[in-house]
Amino acid sequence: MTERNYNEKLRAVFLAAIMVTSVFAGTVAFAGSATAFDVSSLNDPSSSGQEYELENEQVLFAGQKNLVRFTSSRAPSGDVEVRRITGVGASNTGSIDNSEFVEQVSIDGPTATTPSGDSSAEIDTEGYSSGRYFLSDSAFTDASNVNGDSELIFEVTQQDVSATFAEDDQPALPGTFGDSRVELDVSSARSNFNANVSADGDLDDTELFNIMATAQLADVSGIQVSDTGKIDIRSSLGGTNGNYEYESAKAAFEGALAASSVTGSAPPQITDSTSVTIAQPGGGTTDAAGVTVDRTNIGQFAASDGDEVTNLGHRLQISANSQVQIGLYADGQDGEDLNFDEKALITSGEWGEEDVSFVDIGENDYSFNFEVVDTESSASADVSVSERDADASLSQGVQSVGAGDIAEFNLTLSDNDETYVQIGSEDTNFVEVLYLKADDASEPMEVRFNTRLIGTTQNVSKGDVYDTSNVETIESAIYSAAKPNAGPATGSGSDITAAGSLTPRDLYEDDGAFASSASSATASGDTYFEAYLDAMDIIDASSSGGENVGDQIVRPIQPAEYQISVAGYTGEDKVFDADPGGEANNQLASQSLELTQPEIGDITVHTAPEDDADATTDVQELVDAATVRDEIAVDDRVVVQVEATGIFGSLVAGVPTANNYDSDVTTDSGPQSVDFDRLSEGASTERLAELVETNENVDFEVIAESETGNQAPLEIDLTSSTSDSDTFLVLDQDNGQFFLVADTSSDSAFANGDAPDEEVEFEAFMEYDADDGDNRYEFAGASDSGGAGTSSAPFSQRSGGSYQNFPYLLQGEVVDSTAQLEFAPRSITFDNLNDDGQVQVANSESAELSGTTNVAPGTDAEIRLVSSNASSSFQLGNDVNITEDGSVTTTYDLSNQEVGDVFGANYRVEGSSVDSTEGVIVESISEDEETNETEPEPEPEPEPEPEDDGEMNESTDDGDASTDDGTPGFGAVVALIALIGAALLAVRRQN
């Protein structure tokens, strides 16, 4: 016969607060006889003058059953008709005008289950269409008795049901619990229903139960689910002997249902009493988490094959998750077509957007069927389960960065969105472990970290050390496990949060698992990460050593090669093993970070056109605008390029000083104003001033080489008396250099005086000094035993003065660099000057004027010519291009002027006059004159007389061009004298 879902044999499990129901009843068998229906709960129809009493007078979903009780005085003589109403009275009085026959229903005569000898019937609405129905029989009074009486009418409607697995959560990854979770939404307009769950025989009942129950158990306080799917009932639920772990959700359920008293260290069990608690190892019935057990009849979930009815079952209810209930059918109850061993049951209303877990489920594309137990409704949903083929890649095999600067790695994940990264190992005596989850797993994650701060813990947070891009979550073992202000072995720490539901003790091992708690691994007893460090002898976390995560280093991490390892987690091994020196058990990718010895290289001085110091933060734009030159015209920008490494981490962090250049500074020996954007957006020179004034023994200055009287030498001001428009830093860590830019037009750019108004010699100087104190730099709190102590802070050196040295040099070492420069007022020197200091320009349509200026190339400049004593007045102006060597050249059309015309030449920069000189128009400028070079006096050679073309000379009043002696044009003697005079003038100009 057709399977009736609501008649199946079962055990129902409802998980969380945690309420369990268990009933054991005998099996009752009937053969070839109709079933007697118990209608004793229905009212006696005769008490209200009705023909019959319906169990459900409202709405039934097609497929549900309705019980009917007939009074003994009006019992039907035979079968009863079920009729569907097809028309009601036009006057809307509720009278039935038309109806149609649906089926005949057999009557069950008086039995022990029908009080007072009344009769009963069961109406099975399977196949009924939506509509209103009533019963009809000749024994009843006229059909008008039904008219308008809603208590004698019931309605049938169709149940809608839908099921969907969230696409965004697929494919489900069965390797770890965290990755195996998928949201399932089973919905219906019906608020309360039960449904069988199956997967076309591809999953058995145990697998189905674990899928539906595991994620729900994980949400219960006091219960943890490991990444392998094990159920760990924590000691917080009560008991004295700690936790107990089950292999799966089903195993935990069956363990809880074990009907025996708890003794010794037995697993959590349930006693046979009506209402008890899930007891913990050690015995007792404590109820620390309010976890109670009830035993009630669950006959509504009874299973039937038509000949047998059984009332066996259990249920465990998760009240933490809106009373979610999950059922598991009893073993050995299969019929020929029923396949109970391939089904589970969800109960108590719709399963609305609840998680399921496919941990440890085989790869496949599954089609889940959800069949409502008491109606004809069903839905299906598909889900994909596939093993993770996790991989990762790092963009660089080797990265070289100055110690104290900003290091980075770019990590791309494949078939995964989270991973672990370890920085360092036992070889470098320093280890950090990160958990990373990508925001967009298809794009690289970028992680930058400050090598000046990493490993220091006092007044330092994770956000001070790390800067990320495309990272949704970053967690640090150091900064999650650190106890920033506590002494060794005191306070309480917490381990890094694990990926998915991976517990901290699953992260680390030492050739096998650590003890069940961190306190069993180390006397310090705070975190598993500290136990991991202790196993590698990086710290001594024993009771005698008393060190913790803050004791890895006594000075900033030093130049060395640090391994960056990306680790996958399979659920089978721990992630990192201390035994081989701190390695990933499943390494997906690695790269080497080479921290190099900080250095100072060349200092190069540039000039750049007048502008604010912070006019550009782009290195290439600044370099393109600047010109190497050691003479700087006042009002231009001076750009001091310094090749240096080892200070960028301090500039990003902002070092504390007593001067408080920045209002945000707190002088607590920690980073003051962390901003990783300074690497690309530039920084206030206050950051450099702070670094110079700390005990890091970094010195930098651009200062005059001489002083006036008792006044301190003039220097570029790096402190808060300036604004970024006066002085500014452009950082270029990628190329190991920074640029100090100063606007020399601003008096505020200088300290101890205003901007120079005459030539002044300056020196640019930078130094790292480790020859100040007698010992290498160490953090405050460090001891001779080598421990840094948790009180250490990144910018606080060990007391006594003998440790005040640059942190990255050996004691006694010093590195420095210098460069000379000169500030001078803007000026120009013109070419082709005569003995009177006049600039000579040829009487030509392309008369050239040239000179040399100290103004920065790229500056807007102009040379104006204005007549002062000329045959005809003129005023000309040309923009000029200043070349890299400072030369300027331009041409004018002076062909309409006369030789000997005098003019003023005015050199203007940015609209202001810089220099003026007098000029004169000459017949021509020889090549030698143009270069102002002295050549041997040339032999004068007679030139042929020019022909009279009518244009060379103006005619006289009488129109005769001849001289007094009648010779046309110049006479021979006059011409010779003029030639000799011109030659002598040329020699004089050269001299």
PDB file of N, CA and C in Angstrom, residues 461-487:
ATOM      1  N   SER A 461      49.069  47.195  20.285  1.00  0.00           N
ATOM      2  CA  SER A 461      47.931  46.360  19.917  1.00  0.00           C
ATOM      3  C   SER A 461      48.147  45.769  18.534  1.00  0.00           C
ATOM      4  N   LYS A 462      47.288  44.845  18.176  1.00  0.00           N
ATOM      5  CA  LYS A 462      47.353  44.223  16.853  1.00  0.00           C
ATOM      6  C   LYS A 462      47.247  45.274  15.755  1.00  0.00           C
ATOM      7  N   GLY A 463      46.369  46.248  15.936  1.00  0.00           N
ATOM      8  CA  GLY A 463      46.186  47.285  14.934  1.00  0.00           C
ATOM      9  C   GLY A 463      47.395  48.177  14.772  1.00  0.00           C
ATOM     10  N   ASP A 464      48.251  48.272  15.793  1.00  0.00           N
ATOM     11  CA  ASP A 464      49.486  49.044  15.669  1.00  0.00           C
ATOM     12  C   ASP A 464      50.499  48.341  14.780  1.00  0.00           C
ATOM     13  N   VAL A 465      50.475  47.021  14.808  1.00  0.00           N
ATOM     14  CA  VAL A 465      51.503  46.227  14.136  1.00  0.00           C
ATOM     15  C   VAL A 465      51.099  45.884  12.712  1.00  0.00           C
ATOM     16  N   TYR A 466      49.811  45.606  12.473  1.00  0.00           N
ATOM     17  CA  TYR A 466      49.374  45.049  11.192  1.00  0.00           C
ATOM     18  C   TYR A 466      48.469  46.016  10.438  1.00  0.00           C
ATOM     19  N   ASP A 467      48.615  46.004   9.127  1.00  0.00           N
ATOM     20  CA  ASP A 467      47.746  46.736   8.218  1.00  0.00           C
ATOM     21  C   ASP A 467      47.413  45.792   7.072  1.00  0.00           C
ATOM     22  N   THR A 468      46.141  45.685   6.715  1.00  0.00           N
ATOM     23  CA  THR A 468      45.737  44.670   5.741  1.00  0.00           C
ATOM     24  C   THR A 468      44.863  45.255   4.652  1.00  0.00           C
ATOM     25  N   SER A 469      44.793  44.519   3.557  1.00  0.00           N
ATOM     26  CA  SER A 469      43.892  44.836   2.457  1.00  0.00           C
ATOM     27  C   SER A 469      43.262  43.533   1.984  1.00  0.00           C
ATOM     28  N   ASN A 470      41.949  43.559   1.728  1.00  0.00           N
ATOM     29  CA  ASN A 470      41.176  42.374   1.337  1.00  0.00           C
ATOM     30  C   ASN A 470      41.227  41.294   2.415  1.00  0.00           C
ATOM     31  N   VAL A 471      41.284  41.696   3.658  1.00  0.00           N
ATOM     32  CA  VAL A 471      41.275  40.764   4.788  1.00  0.00           C
ATOM     33  C   VAL A 471      40.057  41.076   5.645  1.00  0.00           C
ATOM     34  N   GLU A 472      39.162  40.101   5.743  1.00  0.00           N
ATOM     35  CA  GLU A 472      37.974  40.287   6.576  1.00  0.00           C
ATOM     36  C   GLU A 472      38.334  40.158   8.052  1.00  0.00           C
ATOM     37  N   THR A 473      39.187  39.182   8.373  1.00  0.00           N
ATOM     38  CA  THR A 473      39.565  38.939   9.760  1.00  0.00           C
ATOM     39  C   THR A 473      41.050  38.640   9.838  1.00  0.00           C
ATOM     40  N   ILE A 474      41.734  39.285  10.772  1.00  0.00           N
ATOM     41  CA  ILE A 474      43.109  38.936  11.098  1.00  0.00           C
ATOM     42  C   ILE A 474      43.199  38.813  12.613  1.00  0.00           C
ATOM     43  N   GLU A 475      43.777  37.712  13.059  1.00  0.00           N
ATOM     44  CA  GLU A 475      43.999  37.518  14.488  1.00  0.00           C
ATOM     45  C   GLU A 475      45.436  37.100  14.698  1.00  0.00           C
ATOM     46  N   SER A 476      45.989  37.546  15.802  1.00  0.00           N
ATOM     47  CA  SER A 476      47.407  37.351  16.085  1.00  0.00           C
ATOM     48  C   SER A 476      47.581  36.546  17.359  1.00  0.00           C
ATOM     49  N   ALA A 477      48.441  35.535  17.299  1.00  0.00           N
ATOM     50  CA  ALA A 477      48.706  34.751  18.502  1.00  0.00           C
ATOM     51  C   ALA A 477      49.354  35.608  19.578  1.00  0.00           C
ATOM     52  N   ILE A 478      50.247  36.511  19.170  1.00  0.00           N
ATOM     53  CA  ILE A 478      50.919  37.359  20.150  1.00  0.00           C
ATOM     54  C   ILE A 478      49.939  38.321  20.795  1.00  0.00           C
ATOM     55  N   TYR A 479      49.111  38.972  19.968  1.00  0.00           N
ATOM     56  CA  TYR A 479      48.278  40.045  20.505  1.00  0.00           C
ATOM     57  C   TYR A 479      46.916  39.563  20.973  1.00  0.00           C
ATOM     58  N   SER A 480      46.569  38.294  20.718  1.00  0.00           N
ATOM     59  CA  SER A 480      45.406  37.700  21.365  1.00  0.00           C
ATOM     60  C   SER A 480      45.810  37.036  22.671  1.00  0.00           C
ATOM     61  N   ALA A 481      47.028  36.491  22.695  1.00  0.00           N
ATOM     62  CA  ALA A 481      47.465  35.739  23.869  1.00  0.00           C
ATOM     63  C   ALA A 481      48.233  36.601  24.857  1.00  0.00           C
ATOM     64  N   ALA A 482      48.587  37.810  24.462  1.00  0.00           N
ATOM     65  CA  ALA A 482      49.428  38.642  25.318  1.00  0.00           C
ATOM     66  C   ALA A 482      48.677  39.130  26.546  1.00  0.00           C
ATOM     67  N   LYS A 483      49.434  39.334  27.604  1.00  0.00           N
ATOM     68  CA  LYS A 483      48.908  39.982  28.808  1.00  0.00           C
ATOM     69  C   LYS A 483      49.687  41.291  28.941  1.00  0.00           C
ATOM     70  N   PRO A 484      49.214  42.344  28.304  1.00  0.00           N
ATOM     71  CA  PRO A 484      50.048  43.522  28.095  1.00  0.00           C
ATOM     72  C   PRO A 484      50.657  44.121  29.347  1.00  0.00           C
ATOM     73  N   ASN A 485      49.919  44.199  30.433  1.00  0.00           N
ATOM     74  CA  ASN A 485      50.434  44.927  31.585  1.00  0.00           C
ATOM     75  C   ASN A 485      50.622  44.046  32.817  1.00  0.00           C
ATOM     76  N   ALA A 486      50.652  42.743  32.616  1.00  0.00           N
ATOM     77  CA  ALA A 486      50.810  41.828  33.745  1.00  0.00           C
ATOM     78  C   ALA A 486      52.228  41.310  33.798  1.00  0.00           C
ATOM     79  N   GLY A 487      52.652  40.924  34.995  1.00  0.00           N
ATOM     80  CA  GLY A 487      53.970  40.329  35.124  1.00  0.00           C
ATOM     81  C   GLY A 487      53.964  38.908  34.621  1.00  0.00           C
TER      82      GLY A 487
END
